[in-house]
XYZ file of C-alpha atoms in Angstrom:
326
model
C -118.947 -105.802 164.451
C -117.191 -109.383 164.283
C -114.596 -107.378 162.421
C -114.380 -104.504 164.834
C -114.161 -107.084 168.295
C -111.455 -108.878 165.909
C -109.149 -105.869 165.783
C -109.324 -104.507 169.070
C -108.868 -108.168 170.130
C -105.312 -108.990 167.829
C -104.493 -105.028 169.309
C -104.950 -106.406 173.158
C -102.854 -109.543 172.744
C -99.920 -107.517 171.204
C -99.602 -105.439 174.320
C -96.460 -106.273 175.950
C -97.629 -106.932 179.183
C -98.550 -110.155 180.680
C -102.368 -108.982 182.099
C -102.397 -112.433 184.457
C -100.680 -111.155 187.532
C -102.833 -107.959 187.633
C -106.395 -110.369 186.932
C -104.949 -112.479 190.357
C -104.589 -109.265 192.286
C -101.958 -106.993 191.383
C -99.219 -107.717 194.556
C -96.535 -109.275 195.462
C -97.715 -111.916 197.062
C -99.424 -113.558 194.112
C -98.195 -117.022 193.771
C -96.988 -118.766 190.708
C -100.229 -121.021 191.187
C -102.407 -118.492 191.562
C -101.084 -117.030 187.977
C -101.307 -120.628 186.103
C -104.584 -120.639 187.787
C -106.195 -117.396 185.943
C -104.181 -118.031 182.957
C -106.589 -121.610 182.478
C -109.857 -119.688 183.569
C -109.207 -117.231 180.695
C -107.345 -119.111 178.443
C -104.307 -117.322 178.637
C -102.013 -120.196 177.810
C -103.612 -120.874 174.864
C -103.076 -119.343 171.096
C -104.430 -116.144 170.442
C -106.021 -117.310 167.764
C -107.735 -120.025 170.437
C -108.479 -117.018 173.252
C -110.331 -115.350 170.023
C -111.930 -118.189 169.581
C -113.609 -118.687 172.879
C -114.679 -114.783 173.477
C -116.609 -114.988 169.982
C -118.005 -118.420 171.177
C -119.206 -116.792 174.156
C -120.311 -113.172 172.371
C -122.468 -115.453 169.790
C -124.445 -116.980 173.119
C -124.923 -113.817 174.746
C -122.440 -113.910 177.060
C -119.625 -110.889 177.271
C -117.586 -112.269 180.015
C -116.635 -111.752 183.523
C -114.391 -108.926 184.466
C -111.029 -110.237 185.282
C -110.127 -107.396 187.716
C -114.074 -106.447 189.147
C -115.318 -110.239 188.909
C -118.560 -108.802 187.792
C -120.097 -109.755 184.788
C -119.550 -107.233 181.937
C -123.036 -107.068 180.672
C -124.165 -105.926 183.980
C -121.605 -103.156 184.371
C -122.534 -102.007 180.740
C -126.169 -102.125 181.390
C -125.355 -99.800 184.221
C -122.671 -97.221 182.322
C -124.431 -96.763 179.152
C -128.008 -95.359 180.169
C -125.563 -92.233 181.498
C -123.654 -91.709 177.982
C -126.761 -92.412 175.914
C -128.995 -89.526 178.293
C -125.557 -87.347 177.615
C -125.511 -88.341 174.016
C -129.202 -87.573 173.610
C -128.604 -84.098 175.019
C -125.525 -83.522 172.954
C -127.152 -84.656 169.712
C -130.289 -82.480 170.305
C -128.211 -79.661 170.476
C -126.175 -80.223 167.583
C -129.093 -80.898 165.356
C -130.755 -77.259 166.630
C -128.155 -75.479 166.750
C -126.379 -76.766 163.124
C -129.581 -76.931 161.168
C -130.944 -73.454 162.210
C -127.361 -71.861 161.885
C -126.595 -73.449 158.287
C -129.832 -72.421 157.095
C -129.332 -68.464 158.538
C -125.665 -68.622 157.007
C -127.135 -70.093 153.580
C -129.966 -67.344 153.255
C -127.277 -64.459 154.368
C -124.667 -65.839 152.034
C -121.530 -63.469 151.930
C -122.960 -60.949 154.704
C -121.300 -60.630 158.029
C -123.588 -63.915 159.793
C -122.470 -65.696 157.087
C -118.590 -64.750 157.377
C -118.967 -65.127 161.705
C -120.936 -68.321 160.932
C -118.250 -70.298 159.289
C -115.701 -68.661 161.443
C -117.169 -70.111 164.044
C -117.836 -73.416 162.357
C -114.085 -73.993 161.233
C -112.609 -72.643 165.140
C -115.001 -75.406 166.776
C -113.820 -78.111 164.789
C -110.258 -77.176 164.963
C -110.101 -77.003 168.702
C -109.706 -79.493 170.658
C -112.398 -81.116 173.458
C -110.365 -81.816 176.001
C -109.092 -78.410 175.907
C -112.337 -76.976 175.794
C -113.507 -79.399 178.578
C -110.954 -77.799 180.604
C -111.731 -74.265 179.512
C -115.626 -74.577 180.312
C -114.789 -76.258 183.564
C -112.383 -73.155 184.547
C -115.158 -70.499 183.571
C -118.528 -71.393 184.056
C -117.220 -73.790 187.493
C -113.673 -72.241 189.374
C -114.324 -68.386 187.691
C -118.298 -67.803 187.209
C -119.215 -70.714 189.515
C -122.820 -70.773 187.499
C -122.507 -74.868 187.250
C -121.525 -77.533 189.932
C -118.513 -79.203 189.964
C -117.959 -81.050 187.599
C -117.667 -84.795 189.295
C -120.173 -87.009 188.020
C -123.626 -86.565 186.850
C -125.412 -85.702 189.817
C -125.053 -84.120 192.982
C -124.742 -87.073 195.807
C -125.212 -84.994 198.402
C -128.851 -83.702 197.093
C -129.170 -87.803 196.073
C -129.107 -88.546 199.621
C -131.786 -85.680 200.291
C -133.771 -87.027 197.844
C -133.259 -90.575 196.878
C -134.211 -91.303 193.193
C -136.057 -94.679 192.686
C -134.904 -96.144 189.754
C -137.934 -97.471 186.892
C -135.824 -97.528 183.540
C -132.199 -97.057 183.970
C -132.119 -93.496 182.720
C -131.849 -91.187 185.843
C -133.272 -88.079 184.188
C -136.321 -89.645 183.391
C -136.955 -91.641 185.999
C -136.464 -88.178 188.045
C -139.238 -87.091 185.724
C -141.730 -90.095 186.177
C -140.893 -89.879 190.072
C -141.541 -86.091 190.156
C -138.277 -85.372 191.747
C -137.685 -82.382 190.901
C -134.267 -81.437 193.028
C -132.568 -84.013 191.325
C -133.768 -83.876 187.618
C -132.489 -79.946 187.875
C -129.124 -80.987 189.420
C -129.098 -84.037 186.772
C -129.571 -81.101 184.076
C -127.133 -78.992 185.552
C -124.351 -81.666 185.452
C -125.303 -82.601 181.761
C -124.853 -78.880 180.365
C -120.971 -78.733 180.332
C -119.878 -82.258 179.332
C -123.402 -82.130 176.791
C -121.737 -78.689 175.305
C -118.384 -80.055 174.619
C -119.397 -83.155 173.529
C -121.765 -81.140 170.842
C -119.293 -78.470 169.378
C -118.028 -80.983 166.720
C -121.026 -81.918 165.354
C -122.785 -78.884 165.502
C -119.876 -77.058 163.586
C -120.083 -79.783 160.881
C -123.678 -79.997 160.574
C -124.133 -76.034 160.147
C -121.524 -76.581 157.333
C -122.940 -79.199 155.627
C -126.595 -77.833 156.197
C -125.110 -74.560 154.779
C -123.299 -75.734 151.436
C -126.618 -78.220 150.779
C -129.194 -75.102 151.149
C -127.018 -73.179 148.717
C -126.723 -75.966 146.199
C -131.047 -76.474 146.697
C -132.097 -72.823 146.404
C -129.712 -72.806 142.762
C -132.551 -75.002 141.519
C -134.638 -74.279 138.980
C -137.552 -75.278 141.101
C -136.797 -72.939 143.794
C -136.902 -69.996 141.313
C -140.531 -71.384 139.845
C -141.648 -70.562 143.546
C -140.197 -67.194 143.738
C -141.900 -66.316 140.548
C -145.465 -67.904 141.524
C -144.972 -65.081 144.670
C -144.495 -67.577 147.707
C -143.163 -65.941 150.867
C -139.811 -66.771 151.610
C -140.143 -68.696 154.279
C -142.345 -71.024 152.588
C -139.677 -71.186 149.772
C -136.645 -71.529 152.079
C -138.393 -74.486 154.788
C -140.647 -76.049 152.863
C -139.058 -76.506 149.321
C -135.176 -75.715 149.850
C -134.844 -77.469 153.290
C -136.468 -80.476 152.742
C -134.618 -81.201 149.795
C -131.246 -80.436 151.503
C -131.525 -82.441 154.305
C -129.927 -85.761 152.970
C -126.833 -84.633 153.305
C -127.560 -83.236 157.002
C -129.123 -86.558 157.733
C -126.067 -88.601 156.964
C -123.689 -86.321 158.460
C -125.885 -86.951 161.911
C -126.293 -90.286 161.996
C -122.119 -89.925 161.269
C -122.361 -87.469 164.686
C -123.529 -90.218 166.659
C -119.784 -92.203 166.238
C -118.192 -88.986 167.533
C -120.739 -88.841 170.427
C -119.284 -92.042 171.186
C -115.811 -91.430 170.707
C -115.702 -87.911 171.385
C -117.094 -89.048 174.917
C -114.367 -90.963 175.877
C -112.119 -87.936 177.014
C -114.722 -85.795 177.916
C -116.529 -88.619 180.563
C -113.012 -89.002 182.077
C -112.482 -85.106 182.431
C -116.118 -84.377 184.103
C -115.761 -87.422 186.215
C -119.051 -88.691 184.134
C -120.361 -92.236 185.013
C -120.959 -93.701 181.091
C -119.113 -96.269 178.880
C -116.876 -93.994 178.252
C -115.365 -93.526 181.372
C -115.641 -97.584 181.784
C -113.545 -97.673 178.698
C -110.751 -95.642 180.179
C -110.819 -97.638 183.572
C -110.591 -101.057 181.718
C -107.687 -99.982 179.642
C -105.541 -98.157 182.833
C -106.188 -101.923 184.477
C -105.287 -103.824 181.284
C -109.162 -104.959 181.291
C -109.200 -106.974 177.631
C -112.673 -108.319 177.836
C -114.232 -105.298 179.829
C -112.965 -103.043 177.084
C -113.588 -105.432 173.792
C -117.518 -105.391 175.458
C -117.269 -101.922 175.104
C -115.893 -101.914 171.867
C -119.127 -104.552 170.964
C -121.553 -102.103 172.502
C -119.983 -98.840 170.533
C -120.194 -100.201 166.921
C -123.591 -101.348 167.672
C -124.852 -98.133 168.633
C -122.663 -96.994 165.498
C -124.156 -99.424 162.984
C -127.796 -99.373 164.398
C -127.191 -95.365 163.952
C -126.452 -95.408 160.445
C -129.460 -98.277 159.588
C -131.813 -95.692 161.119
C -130.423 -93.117 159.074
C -130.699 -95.234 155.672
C -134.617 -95.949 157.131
C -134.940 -92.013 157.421
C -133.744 -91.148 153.697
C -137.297 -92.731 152.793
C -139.298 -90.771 154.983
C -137.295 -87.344 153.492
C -137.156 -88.223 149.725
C -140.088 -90.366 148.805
C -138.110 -91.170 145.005
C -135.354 -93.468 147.530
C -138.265 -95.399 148.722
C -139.894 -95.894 145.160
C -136.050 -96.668 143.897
């Protein structure tokens, strides 16, 4: 992660634009003291190497700043953001991991039939295309043509909110609707979530049916699998207790991979539904030239990333009982 702030840091700096005059204010009446003034409170006059210096300092205490153009403290306005994308993520994720398991399992038991052809079809056009283009292609159907989904402009409907204010307990709206019993707004919180949670989840469901798919075939060529065909087991028994079990490494490391592109992937997509996460916060910090605000994103994101992936090493255990005796 030191590496990853380091980057995006020595990227920042190289930017040809001098980012003190918008941090005083952005007009023209900004005076020349006024400029020397934020360029001491953020060490701007200093080396890059120096300005480095002093954001790790302050990373290794805790401490992610101050925004230079909101004057808020970034680890506030994080804390606030990132319940949204991580409730979106959550959705998206779930859906991937349904919807890719069950279809690489019916494509790898129907090998060379007509699911199977439609399957990866389907697979290989979802990863090819786009999400912003989709993003704009759901919102244009199921919103302007069908109208079956609300607008997309956030994640909630603030005229409803206003109706039915929603008392906040953890941070994550949807279940705090839940704990509250709210009812009107955990279904227009849902309703929100369905077309930036879709878009967000074609990638990773497309790549997780494929690698679910190629894993199942490899499994079920066992010699193992065809001892429990011969002692008479039902197929079922044969394909989700023996093949799938086995197969699932491979679909476990390609998920905890899905949850980078649920970060990334986000980006775009919270900017095009209007969608209140880190995503979106990402976007506004780099249109404003926002260094620290978007390096504390940066911090956040490979966090998530790397805490991901440890889970996932944690889970191989669980699946293959040889990793945890290795």
């Amino acid at each position: 992660m030191i590496g990853v702030t380091f980057l995006v840091f020595v990227i920042a700096v190289v930017v040809p634009k001098d980012p003190a005059f918008l941090w005083a204010g952005g007009t023209n009446v900004v005076t020349e003291e006024q400029l020397a003034a934020v360029r001491t409170a953020y060490h701007l006059n200093e080396p890059w190497y120096m300005q480095y210096w002093w954001y790790l300092t302050n990373i290794l205490q805790g401490n992610l700043g101050v925004s230079p153009v909101r004057h808020v403290p970034i680890a506030l306005e994080l804390a606030a953001y990132l319940p949204n994308s991580i409730e979106l993520g959550i959705f998206a994720l779930m859906l991937s991991i349904v919807v890719g398991i069950s279809t690489g399992i019916v494509s790898a038991t129907r090998k060379d039939t007509a699911v199977d052809h439609a399957s990866r079809l389907s697979s290989l056009s979802l990863v090819s295309m786009p999400n912003f283009w989709i993003a704009i292609l759901m919102q244009w159907i199921f919103y302007y043509y069908l109208g079956w989904l609300p607008d997309p402009g956030g994640n909630v409907n603030q005229t409803l909110l206003f109706r039915y204010p929603l008392h906040t307990i953890t941070g994550f709206n949807t279940l705090d609707a839940l704990l509250t019993g709210n009812w009107a707004i955990f279904g227009s919180l849902i309703q929100h979530m369905i077309m930036p949670g879709l878009v967000i989840a074609f990638y990773p469901t497309a790549v997780i049916a494929r690698i679910t798919r190629a894993s199942m075939l490899e499994v079920m060529s066992q010699d193992f699998i065809r001892t429990a065909r011969a002692y008479g087991l039902q197929e079922k028994i044969v394909v989700y207790k023996f093949a799938l079990k086995n197969a699932m490494i491979p679909t476990t490391t390609t998920i905890g991979l899905a949850v980078g592109w649920l970060l990334t992937g986000s980006v775009v997509v919270e900017t095009i539904f209007y969608w209140p996460g880190i995503g979106r916060y990402a976007v506004d910090a780099i249109q404003n030239f926002d260094f620290p605000s978007l390096i504390g994103y940066v911090l956040v994101a490979s966090l998530l990333y790397a805490t991901a992936n440890l889970a996932v090493d944690i889970l191989y255990g669980f699946i293959d009982p040889r990793i945890r005796q290795g």
